[in-house]
XYZ file of C-alpha atoms in Angstrom:
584
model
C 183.991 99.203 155.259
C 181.612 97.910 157.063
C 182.073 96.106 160.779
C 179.775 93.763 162.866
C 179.556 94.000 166.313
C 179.945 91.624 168.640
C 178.634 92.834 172.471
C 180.704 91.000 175.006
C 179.589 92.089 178.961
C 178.262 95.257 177.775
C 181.340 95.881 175.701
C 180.923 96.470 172.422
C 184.123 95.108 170.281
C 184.643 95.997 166.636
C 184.840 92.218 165.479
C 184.672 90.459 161.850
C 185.468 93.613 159.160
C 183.550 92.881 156.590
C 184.217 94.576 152.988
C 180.645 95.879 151.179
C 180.998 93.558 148.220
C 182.667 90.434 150.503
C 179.040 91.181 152.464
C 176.801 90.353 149.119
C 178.635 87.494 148.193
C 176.553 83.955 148.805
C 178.866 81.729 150.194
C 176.168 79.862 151.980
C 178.202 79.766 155.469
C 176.399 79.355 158.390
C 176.100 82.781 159.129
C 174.654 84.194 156.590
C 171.843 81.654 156.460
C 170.767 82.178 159.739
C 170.814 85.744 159.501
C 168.092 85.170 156.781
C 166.466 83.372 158.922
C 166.795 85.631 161.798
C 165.833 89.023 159.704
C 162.234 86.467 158.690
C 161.262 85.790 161.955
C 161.486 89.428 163.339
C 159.852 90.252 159.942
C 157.257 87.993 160.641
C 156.530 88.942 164.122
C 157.124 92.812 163.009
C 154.187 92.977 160.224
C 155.057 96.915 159.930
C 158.957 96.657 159.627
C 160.482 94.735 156.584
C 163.534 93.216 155.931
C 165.402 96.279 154.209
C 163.774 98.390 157.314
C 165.187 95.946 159.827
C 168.743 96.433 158.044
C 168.684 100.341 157.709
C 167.990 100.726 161.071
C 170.485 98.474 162.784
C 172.576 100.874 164.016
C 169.801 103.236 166.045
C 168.126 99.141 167.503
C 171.929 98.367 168.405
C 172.235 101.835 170.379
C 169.125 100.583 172.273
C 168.763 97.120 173.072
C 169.728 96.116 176.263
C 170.665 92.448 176.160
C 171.015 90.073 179.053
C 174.777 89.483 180.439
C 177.363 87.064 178.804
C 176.707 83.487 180.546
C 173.967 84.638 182.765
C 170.968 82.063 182.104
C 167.158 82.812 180.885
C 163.836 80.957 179.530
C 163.537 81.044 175.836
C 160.280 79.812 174.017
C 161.182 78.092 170.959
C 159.419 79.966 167.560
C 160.593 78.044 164.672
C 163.709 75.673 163.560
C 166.058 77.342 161.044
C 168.143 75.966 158.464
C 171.213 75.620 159.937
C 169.306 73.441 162.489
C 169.003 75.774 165.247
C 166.072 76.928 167.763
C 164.798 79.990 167.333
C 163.188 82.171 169.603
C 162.307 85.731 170.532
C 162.783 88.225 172.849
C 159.812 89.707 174.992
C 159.690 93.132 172.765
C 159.903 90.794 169.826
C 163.276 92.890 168.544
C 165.778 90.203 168.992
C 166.304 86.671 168.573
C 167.841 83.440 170.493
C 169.769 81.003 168.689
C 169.620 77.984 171.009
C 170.408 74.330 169.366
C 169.180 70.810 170.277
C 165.505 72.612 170.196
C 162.303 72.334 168.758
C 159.198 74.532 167.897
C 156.946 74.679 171.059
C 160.048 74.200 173.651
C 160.453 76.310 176.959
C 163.727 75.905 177.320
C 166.702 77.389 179.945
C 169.779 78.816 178.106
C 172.889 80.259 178.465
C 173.845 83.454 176.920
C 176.838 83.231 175.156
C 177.648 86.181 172.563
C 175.193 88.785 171.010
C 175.286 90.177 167.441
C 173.619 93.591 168.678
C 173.451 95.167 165.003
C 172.447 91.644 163.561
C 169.724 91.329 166.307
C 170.707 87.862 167.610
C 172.239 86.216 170.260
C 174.070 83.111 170.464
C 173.241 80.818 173.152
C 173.952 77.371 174.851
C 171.100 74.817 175.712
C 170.772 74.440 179.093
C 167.683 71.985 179.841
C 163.971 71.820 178.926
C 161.313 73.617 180.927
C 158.663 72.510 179.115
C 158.997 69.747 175.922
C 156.975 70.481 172.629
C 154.803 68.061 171.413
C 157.303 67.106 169.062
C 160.191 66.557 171.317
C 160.320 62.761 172.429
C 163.682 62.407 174.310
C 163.492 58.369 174.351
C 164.122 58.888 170.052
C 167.636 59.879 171.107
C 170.433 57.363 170.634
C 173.499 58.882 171.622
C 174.466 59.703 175.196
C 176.406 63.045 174.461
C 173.453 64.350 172.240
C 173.511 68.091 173.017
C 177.181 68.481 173.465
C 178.169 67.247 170.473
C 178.109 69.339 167.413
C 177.444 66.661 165.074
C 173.822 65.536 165.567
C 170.403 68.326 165.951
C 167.668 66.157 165.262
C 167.857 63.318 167.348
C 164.751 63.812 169.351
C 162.718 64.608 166.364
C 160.390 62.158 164.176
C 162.128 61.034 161.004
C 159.209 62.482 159.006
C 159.347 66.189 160.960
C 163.189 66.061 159.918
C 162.507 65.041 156.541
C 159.343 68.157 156.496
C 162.201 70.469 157.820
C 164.900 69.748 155.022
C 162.390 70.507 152.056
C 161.882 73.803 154.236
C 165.519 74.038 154.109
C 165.822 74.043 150.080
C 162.657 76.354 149.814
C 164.016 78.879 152.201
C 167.461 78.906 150.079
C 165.651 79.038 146.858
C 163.987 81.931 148.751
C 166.915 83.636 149.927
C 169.700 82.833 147.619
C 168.646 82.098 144.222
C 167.583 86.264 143.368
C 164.463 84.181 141.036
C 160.704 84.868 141.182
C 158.668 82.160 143.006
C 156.910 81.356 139.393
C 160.372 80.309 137.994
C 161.050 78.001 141.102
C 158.969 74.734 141.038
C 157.369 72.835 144.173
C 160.130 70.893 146.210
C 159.304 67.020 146.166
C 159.479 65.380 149.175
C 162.733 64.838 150.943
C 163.711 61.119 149.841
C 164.560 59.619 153.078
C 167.856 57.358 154.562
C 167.025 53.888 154.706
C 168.960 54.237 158.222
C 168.828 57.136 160.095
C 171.221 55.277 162.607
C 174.462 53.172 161.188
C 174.842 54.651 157.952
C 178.394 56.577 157.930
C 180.662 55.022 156.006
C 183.776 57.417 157.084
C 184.318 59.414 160.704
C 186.913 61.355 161.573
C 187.442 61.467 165.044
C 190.165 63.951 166.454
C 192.402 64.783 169.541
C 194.191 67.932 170.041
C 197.529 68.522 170.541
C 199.496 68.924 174.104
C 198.403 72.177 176.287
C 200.611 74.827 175.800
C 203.018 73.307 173.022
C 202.822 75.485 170.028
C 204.636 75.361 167.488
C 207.094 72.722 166.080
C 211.080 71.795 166.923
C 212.568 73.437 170.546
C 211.890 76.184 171.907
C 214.137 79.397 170.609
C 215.687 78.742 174.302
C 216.510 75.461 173.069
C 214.069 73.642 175.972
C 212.137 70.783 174.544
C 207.838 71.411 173.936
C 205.777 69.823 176.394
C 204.232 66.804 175.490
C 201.204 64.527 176.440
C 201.269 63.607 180.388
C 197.556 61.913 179.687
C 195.746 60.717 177.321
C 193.921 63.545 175.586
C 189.630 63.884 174.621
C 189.366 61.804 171.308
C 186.325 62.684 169.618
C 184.828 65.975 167.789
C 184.277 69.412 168.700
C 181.689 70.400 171.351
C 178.839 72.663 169.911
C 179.723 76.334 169.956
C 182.807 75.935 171.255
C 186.529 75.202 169.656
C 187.067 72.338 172.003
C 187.247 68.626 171.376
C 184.712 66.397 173.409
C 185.346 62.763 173.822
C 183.261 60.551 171.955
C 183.786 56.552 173.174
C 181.156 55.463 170.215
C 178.894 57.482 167.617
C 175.520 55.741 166.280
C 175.123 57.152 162.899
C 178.279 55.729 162.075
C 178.567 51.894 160.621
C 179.324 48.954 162.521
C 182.814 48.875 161.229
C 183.412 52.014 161.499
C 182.111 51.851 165.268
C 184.576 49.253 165.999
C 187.403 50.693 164.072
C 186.541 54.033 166.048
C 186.998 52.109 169.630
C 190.600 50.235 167.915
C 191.893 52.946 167.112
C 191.117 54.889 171.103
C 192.621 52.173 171.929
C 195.806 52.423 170.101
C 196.308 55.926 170.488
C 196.000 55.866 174.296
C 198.387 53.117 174.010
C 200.984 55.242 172.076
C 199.982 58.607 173.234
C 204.005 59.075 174.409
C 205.060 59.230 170.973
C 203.033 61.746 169.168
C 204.128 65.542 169.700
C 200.837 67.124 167.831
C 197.399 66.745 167.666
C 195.993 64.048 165.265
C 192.833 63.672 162.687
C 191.991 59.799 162.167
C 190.277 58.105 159.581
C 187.682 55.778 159.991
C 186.358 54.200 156.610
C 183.966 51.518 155.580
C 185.069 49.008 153.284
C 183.378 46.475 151.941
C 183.920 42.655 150.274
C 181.509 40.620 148.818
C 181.858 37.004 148.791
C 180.342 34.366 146.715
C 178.736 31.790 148.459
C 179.330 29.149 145.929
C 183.115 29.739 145.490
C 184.396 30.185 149.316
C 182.970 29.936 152.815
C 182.593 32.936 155.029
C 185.261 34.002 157.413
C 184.441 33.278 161.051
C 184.142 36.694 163.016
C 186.774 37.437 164.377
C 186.579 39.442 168.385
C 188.449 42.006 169.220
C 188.890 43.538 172.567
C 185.365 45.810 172.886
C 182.919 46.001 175.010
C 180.642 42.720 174.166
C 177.215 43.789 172.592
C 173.708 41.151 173.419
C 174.344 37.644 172.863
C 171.105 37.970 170.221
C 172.235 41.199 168.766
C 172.766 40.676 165.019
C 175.297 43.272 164.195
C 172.524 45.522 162.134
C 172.837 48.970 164.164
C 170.734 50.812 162.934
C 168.076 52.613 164.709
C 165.100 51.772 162.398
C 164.592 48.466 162.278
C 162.229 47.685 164.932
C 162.473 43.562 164.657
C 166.003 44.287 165.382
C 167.347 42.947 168.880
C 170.360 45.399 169.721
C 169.063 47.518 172.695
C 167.850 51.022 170.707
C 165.829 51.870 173.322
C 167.741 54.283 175.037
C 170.971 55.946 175.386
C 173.260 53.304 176.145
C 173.767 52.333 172.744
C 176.174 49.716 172.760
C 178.951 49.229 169.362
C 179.052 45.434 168.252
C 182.545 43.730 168.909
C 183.713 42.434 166.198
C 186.778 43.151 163.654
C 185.056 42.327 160.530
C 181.246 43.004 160.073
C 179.040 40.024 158.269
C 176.023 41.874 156.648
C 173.211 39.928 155.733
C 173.193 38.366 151.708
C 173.012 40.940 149.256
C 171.343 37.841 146.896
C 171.084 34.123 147.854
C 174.805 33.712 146.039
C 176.604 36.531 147.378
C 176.915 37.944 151.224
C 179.076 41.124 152.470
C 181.473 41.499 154.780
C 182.668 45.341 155.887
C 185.577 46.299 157.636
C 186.890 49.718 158.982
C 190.644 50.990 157.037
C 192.379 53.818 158.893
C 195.131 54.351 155.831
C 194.663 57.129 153.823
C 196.418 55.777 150.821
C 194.384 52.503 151.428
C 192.223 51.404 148.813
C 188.485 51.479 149.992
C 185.699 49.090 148.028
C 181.892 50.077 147.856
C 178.909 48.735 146.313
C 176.036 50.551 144.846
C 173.462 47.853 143.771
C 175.210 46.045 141.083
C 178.710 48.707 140.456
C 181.875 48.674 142.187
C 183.840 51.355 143.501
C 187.536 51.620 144.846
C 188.642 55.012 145.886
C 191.545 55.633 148.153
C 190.469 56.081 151.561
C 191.339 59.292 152.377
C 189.608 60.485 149.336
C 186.072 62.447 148.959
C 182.706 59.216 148.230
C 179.710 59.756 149.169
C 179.471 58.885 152.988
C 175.695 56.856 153.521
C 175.647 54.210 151.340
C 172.137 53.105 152.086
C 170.985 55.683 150.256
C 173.226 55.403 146.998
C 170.870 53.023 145.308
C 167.987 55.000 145.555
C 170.066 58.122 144.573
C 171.666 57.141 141.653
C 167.993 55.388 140.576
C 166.435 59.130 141.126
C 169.444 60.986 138.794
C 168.957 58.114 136.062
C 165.221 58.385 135.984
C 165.138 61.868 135.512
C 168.479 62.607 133.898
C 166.882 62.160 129.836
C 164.306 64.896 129.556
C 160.477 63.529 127.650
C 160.756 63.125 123.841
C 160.578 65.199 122.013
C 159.357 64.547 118.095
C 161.144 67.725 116.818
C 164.079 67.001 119.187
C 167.581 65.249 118.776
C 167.925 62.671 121.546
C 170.152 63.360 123.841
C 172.933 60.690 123.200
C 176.314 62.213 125.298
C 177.115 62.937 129.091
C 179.598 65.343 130.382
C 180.429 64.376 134.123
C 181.965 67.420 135.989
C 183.964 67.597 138.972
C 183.059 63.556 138.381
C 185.683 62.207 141.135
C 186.456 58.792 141.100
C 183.403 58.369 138.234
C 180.409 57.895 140.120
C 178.224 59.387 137.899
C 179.849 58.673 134.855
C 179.882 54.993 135.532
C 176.006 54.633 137.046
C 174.332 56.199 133.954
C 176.869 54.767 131.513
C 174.082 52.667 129.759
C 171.873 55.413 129.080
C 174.787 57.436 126.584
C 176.017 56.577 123.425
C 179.683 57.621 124.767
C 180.087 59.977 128.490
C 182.898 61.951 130.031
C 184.105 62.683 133.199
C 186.433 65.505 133.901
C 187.894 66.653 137.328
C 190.822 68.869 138.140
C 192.498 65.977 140.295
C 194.841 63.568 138.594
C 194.155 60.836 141.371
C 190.300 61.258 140.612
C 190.899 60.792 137.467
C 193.203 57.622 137.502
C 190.260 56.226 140.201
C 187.790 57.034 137.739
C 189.555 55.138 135.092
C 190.054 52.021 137.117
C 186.401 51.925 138.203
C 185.440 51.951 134.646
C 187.651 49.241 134.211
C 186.332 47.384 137.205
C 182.975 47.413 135.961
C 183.266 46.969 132.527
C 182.476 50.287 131.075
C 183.738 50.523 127.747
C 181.339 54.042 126.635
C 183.296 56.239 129.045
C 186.328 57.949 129.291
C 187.931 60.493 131.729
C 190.277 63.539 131.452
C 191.626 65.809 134.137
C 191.372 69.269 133.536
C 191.777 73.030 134.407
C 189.016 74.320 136.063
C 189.679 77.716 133.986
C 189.315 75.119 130.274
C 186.728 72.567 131.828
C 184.964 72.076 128.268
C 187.384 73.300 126.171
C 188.329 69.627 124.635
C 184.748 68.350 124.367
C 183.499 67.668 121.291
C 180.348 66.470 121.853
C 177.365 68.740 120.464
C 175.264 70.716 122.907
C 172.014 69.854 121.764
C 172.618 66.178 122.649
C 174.277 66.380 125.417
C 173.550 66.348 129.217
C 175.917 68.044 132.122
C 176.063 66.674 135.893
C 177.209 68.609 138.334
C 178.284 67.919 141.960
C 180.598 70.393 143.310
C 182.135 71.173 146.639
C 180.075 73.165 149.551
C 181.042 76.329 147.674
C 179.559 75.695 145.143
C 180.321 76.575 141.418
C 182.760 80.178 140.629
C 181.692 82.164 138.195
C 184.182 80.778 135.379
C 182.615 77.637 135.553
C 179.439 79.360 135.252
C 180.446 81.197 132.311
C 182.125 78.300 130.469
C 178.898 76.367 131.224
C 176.868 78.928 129.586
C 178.731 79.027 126.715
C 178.559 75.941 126.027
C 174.890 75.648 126.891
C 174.364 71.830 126.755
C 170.478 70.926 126.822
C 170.011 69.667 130.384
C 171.954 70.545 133.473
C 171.338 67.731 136.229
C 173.206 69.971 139.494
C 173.571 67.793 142.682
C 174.988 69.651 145.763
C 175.387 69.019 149.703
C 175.083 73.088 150.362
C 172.008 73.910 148.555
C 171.883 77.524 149.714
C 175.218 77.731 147.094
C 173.391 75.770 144.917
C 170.451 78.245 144.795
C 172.708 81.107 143.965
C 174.136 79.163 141.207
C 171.082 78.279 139.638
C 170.038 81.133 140.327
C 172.619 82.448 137.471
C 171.750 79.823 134.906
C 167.978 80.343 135.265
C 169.580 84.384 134.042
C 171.472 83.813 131.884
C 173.812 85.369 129.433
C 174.099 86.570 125.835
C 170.135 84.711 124.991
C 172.234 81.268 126.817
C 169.615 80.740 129.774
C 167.820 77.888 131.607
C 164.430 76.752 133.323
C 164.347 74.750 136.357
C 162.735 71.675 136.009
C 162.548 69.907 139.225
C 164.072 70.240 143.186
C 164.181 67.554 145.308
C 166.040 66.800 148.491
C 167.960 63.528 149.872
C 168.629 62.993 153.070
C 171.963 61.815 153.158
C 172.794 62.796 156.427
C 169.630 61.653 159.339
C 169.663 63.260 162.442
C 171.531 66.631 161.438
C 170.570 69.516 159.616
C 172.554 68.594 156.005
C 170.492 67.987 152.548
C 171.597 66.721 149.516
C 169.974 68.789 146.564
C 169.101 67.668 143.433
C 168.175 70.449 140.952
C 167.448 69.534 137.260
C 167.378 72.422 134.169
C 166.135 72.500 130.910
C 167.645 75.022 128.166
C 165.332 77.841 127.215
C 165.345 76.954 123.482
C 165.005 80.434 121.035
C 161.514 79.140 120.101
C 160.595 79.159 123.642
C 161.937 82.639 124.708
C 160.173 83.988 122.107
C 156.613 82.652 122.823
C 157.542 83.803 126.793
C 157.767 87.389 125.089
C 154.650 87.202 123.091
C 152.988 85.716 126.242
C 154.592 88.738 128.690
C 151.587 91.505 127.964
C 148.741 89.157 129.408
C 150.774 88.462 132.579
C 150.918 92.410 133.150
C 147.411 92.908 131.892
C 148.226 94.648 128.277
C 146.795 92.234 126.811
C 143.676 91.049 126.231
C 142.195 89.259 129.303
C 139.035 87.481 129.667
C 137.241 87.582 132.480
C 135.498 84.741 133.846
C-alpha cells in the first residue's frame, strides 16, 4: 500500500491511500495528468534526473524540501501551461513545482499557497494577481467579470489560436503519456478544428445552489426539532476554483442567449421561492430550438421579460467573435439580451430559428445540425456547442470510409456504439447500405428511434444492449463494416475492448471528450490480441469547449490485415540494422 502525502503547516498527514495496481490504472483524472506534466517539467529542467529517478527518490526529496507555509503568499514565474489548463512554474532549486491557474507562459505572478504534494513535488496554489503579464496575456480578451474565481473558464485572456496550439499539445502529451505506443505508431495531430463561437455557444448550463448551513441530513432531527432552513437567498452559480464552494454567477458568456436568459428566470424564481425548498438544488438550463418557415407562418414578436435591458442596437448574437457585432464585447460588463424567446438570423431565405431555454428534465429538447433534427429529453447527455456540430459531423463523414481499395470489399455497414439518441447513426446514414446503433439505455434507444423517424431514415435501426454482449446480435461481417465510438470521460473497460477485438471490424472511428482515456484505449487496440490489432490512422482535435482546457478527440484506426503484419515482420531486420542497409 502505498500513501501520498499531503503537507499541511508543516504537518505531514497520511492522505489519499492509494493501492499499487489502483496507482497504474489510467483513468485520466485530473491528477494524474498533471502529475505527468509535473514529473516533465522537473525532467526537463533536471537534464541528469529522469522520470523513473524523480519517482524512486521521492521519499529522500520529501524528507528535504522545505516548502513555504499554507496560505502565506509568493512570486511564481510561469514555465509552461499543462493539460489540465493550469500554470506551471518552478521553484528556485528547480525541485518543485507551482500549480497556479488563470496563467500563462511568461507570467510573474503573486500566489497563494494552498496545499503541497511533498512526495509528488507540487504544490497547489491560488492566483493572486499579475506582477508582470506575458506577452500573451491580453486581459481586455476577457469577457466574464468573475474570470479567475470561477472554475469553469482558463483561457479567457488567451488568443483563440494559442488555445487552439495548446489543445493539439494536449492530445500529443496524452498520446505521450497514456497510450504505452512508440512515437512511429502515433501520427502527427492535425490542427485543432476551431468553435465558430468561442463566446455563446452552450447549449445546456447547470447552475447550482447549496443547501441551508448546517442542515444535514433529511426529516427532523433524532430530537424531533425541525432542520434549519434558508433565512436568505443562497450563491446560485458553480463552484469557485479549488475550492468546494459555490460562487454566484448573475450571467455566464459562453453560454447561449437563451440559455443566458433562462439562467437570470430561473435566479429569479428561486429567490422568489427560496422558503420552500429544504435542500440544495442543480438546475437545468437547455437550448431548444424551432425553425419556422417563412412562407407558412409569420414570426412571433419577442416577447420581454423582466432582465436587465441589453443596447437598443444589440442584435441578440452574443458571441464574442463577431467583430461587426454591436453588443458591448469590449470588456467585462457583458450584458445577457432580454428576451424570452431568441430570433436567430435565417438559416436559408425560407426558414428562420427561434431558441428558447427549457428547465424540465423530462422536456423534450429540439436541435438542428445542418439539415437533421434531433429531440432528446432535456435532461439527457447531446452534444453541448452546436456551432460546431456541422463541421464535426462533416469531419467524421469525410473520413469515416477508408481509400479504395481494388482487392478490398467496400465497406457497406455501420455499428454505432454507445450511439445515444442516434447522432451518429443518423448523420452518416447515407453513406451505409444498412447501420446500427446500440446503447445500454432504453430511453437512448427509444430517442434514437424517433429521430430516425423524424428524419426519415429508413437504413437504420437501434437495439439496447448489455454492455457485457455489445456485438453479440450483429450480424453484419467485419470486413465491411465500420465501428464509432464515443464513450463517457472514462473511457472504454476492458470488456468492451475485448469484445471489440474479437470482432475486429475494419475501421474503428473513436471520438472522446477525455482524450488522455482515449489514448490508453487506443493504446490497447493499436496491441492487440490473439493476431486482432490496429494502426492509427489519423488524430485530430475539436474544440468543443473555447475558453477552457476540454478537447474533443477524434482518433481513426485501420485493421492490421494478415498480409500487412507479415510484410511489417519481413521489414523488422532493416529497422534494427540486420538487414541489409544502403548507405547513401
Amino acid at each position: 500500500m502505498t500513501k501520498r502525502e499531503v503537507q499541511h503547516d508543516g504537518q505531514r498527514s497520511q492522505t489519499r491511500k492509494i493501492t499499487k495496481k489502483a496507482k497504474l490504472a489510467i483513468d485520466g483524472s485530473f491528477n494524474e495528468v498533471l502529475l505527468h506534466d509535473v514529473r516533465k517539467l522537473l525532467a526537463n529542467h533536471l537534464p541528469t534526473v529522469s522520470d523513473v529517478d524523480i519517482r524512486a527518490e521521492e521519499e529522500a526529496t520529501a524528507s528535504v524540501y522545505s516548502p513555504p507555509e499554507r496560505f502565506t503568499e509568493i512570486e511564481v514565474k510561469i514555465s509552461e501551461l499543462s493539460s489540465t489548463g493550469d500554470g506551471l512554474g518552478l521553484s528556485e532549486n528547480l525541485d518543485h513545482v507551482y500549480v497556479v491557474p488563470f496563467t500563462v507562459p511568461g507570467d510573474v505572478v503573486q500566489v497563494k499557497v494552498v496545499n503541497h504534494f511533498v512526495s509528488d513535488h507540487y504544490t497547489l496554489t491560488d492566483f493572486v494577481k499579475v506582477l508582470q503579464p506575458s506577452p500573451r496575456r491580453d486581459d481586455s480578451r476577457v469577457k466574464c467579470h468573475y474570470f479567475s474565481r470561477c472554475s469553469g473558464c482558463q483561457f479567457q485572456m488567451l488568443s483563440y489560436n494559442d488555445q487552439l496550439t495548446h489543445k493539439k499539445t494536449i492530445i500529443e502529451s496524452a498520446y505521450k503519456n497514456f497510450s504505452n505506443l512508440p512515437s512511429e505508431l502515433v501520427p502527427a495531430i492535425g490542427t485543432t478544428i476551431g468553435s465558430p463561437l468561442q463566446y455563446g455557444y452552450r447549449t445546456k448550463l447547470t447552475p447550482h445552489f447549496d443547501g441551508p448551513p448546517g442542515r444535514h441530513g433529511r426529516g427532523p432531527r433524532k430530537d424531533g426539532t425541525e432542520r434549519p432552513g434558508f433565512t436568505e437567498v443562497p450563491p446560485i452559480g458553480f463552484m469557485l476554483k479549488g475550492m468546494r464552494r459555490t460562487i454566484d454567477i448573475e450571467d455566464c458568456p459562453i453560454g447561449t442567449d437563451a440559455v443566458r436568459i433562462g439562467l437570470a428566470r430561473e435566479r429569479a424564481r428561486v429567490a422568489k421561492e427560496i422558503s420552500t425548498y429544504k435542500r440544495g438544488a442543480t438546475i437545468l438550463l437547455r437550448e431548444s430550438t424551432s425553425r419556422k418557415n417563412l412562407t407558412m407562418a409569420k414570426i412571433p414578436q419577442i416577447s420581454e421579460v423582466d432582465t436587465p435591458a441589453k443596447d437598443d442596437e444589440g442584435d441578440g448574437n452574443i458571441n464574442g467573435i463577431d467583430e461587426t457585432s454591436k453588443t458591448d464585447l469590449s470588456g467585462k460588463d457583458l450584458v445577457p439580451p432580454s428576451a424570452e424567446t431568441v430570433k436567430s438570423s435565417a438559416t436559408s431565405s425560407l426558414e428562420t430559428e427561434e431558441k428558447s431555454c427549457i428547465t424540465d428534465s423530462n422536456a423534450i429538447a429540439t436541435e438542428y445540425i445542418d439539415t437533421f433534427v434531433f429531440h432528446n429529453t432535456a435532461g439527457s447527455f447531446f452534444q453541448n456547442n452546436n456551432s460546431i456540430l456541422p463541421r464535426f459531423t462533416a469531419y467524421i463523414r469525410d473520413h469515416i470510409l477508408p481509400p479504395t481499395s481494388p482487392s478490398g470489399k467496400p465497406i457497406r455497414y455501420l455499428i454505432d456504439a454507445y450511439c445515444g439518441s442516434g447522432l451518429f447513426t443518423i448523420t452518416l446514414s447515407s453513406l451505409f447500405s444498412a447501420s446500427i446503433g446500440i446503447d445500454i439505455s432504453p430511453a437512448s434507444i427509444a430517442s434514437a428511434h424517433q429521430n430516425a423517424k423524424a428524419n426519415n431514415i429508413a437504413n437504420a435501426t437501434f437495439m439496447a444492449a448489455d454492455a457485457s454482449a455489445l456485438f453479440s446480435e450483429v450480424s453484419y461481417p467485419a470486413g465491411e463494416t465500420v465501428v464509432v465510438i464515443d464513450p463517457p470521460r472514462k473511457g472504454c473497460d476492458d470488456n468492451f475492448l475485448g469484445q471489440l477485438l474479437r470482432f475486429w471490424p475494419r475501421r474503428v472511428v473513436y471520438v472522446s471528450c477525455n482524450v488522455h482515456t482515449q489514448a490508453r484505449d487506443v493504446g490497447v487496440l493499436v496491441e492487440g490480441k490473439d493476431g486482432c490489432r490496429y494502426s492509427l490512422a489519423s488524430l485530430r482535435g475539436f474544440d468543443f469547449f473555447p475558453q477552457t482546457s476540454h478537447v474533443e478527440g477524434v482518433a481513426i484506426l485501420d485493421r492490421v490485415e494478415p498480409m500487412e503484419e507479415e510484410a511489417i515482420v519481413q521489414e523488422e531486420p532493416d529497422k534494427i540494422g540486420e538487414g541489409n542497409v544502403t548507405e547513401t
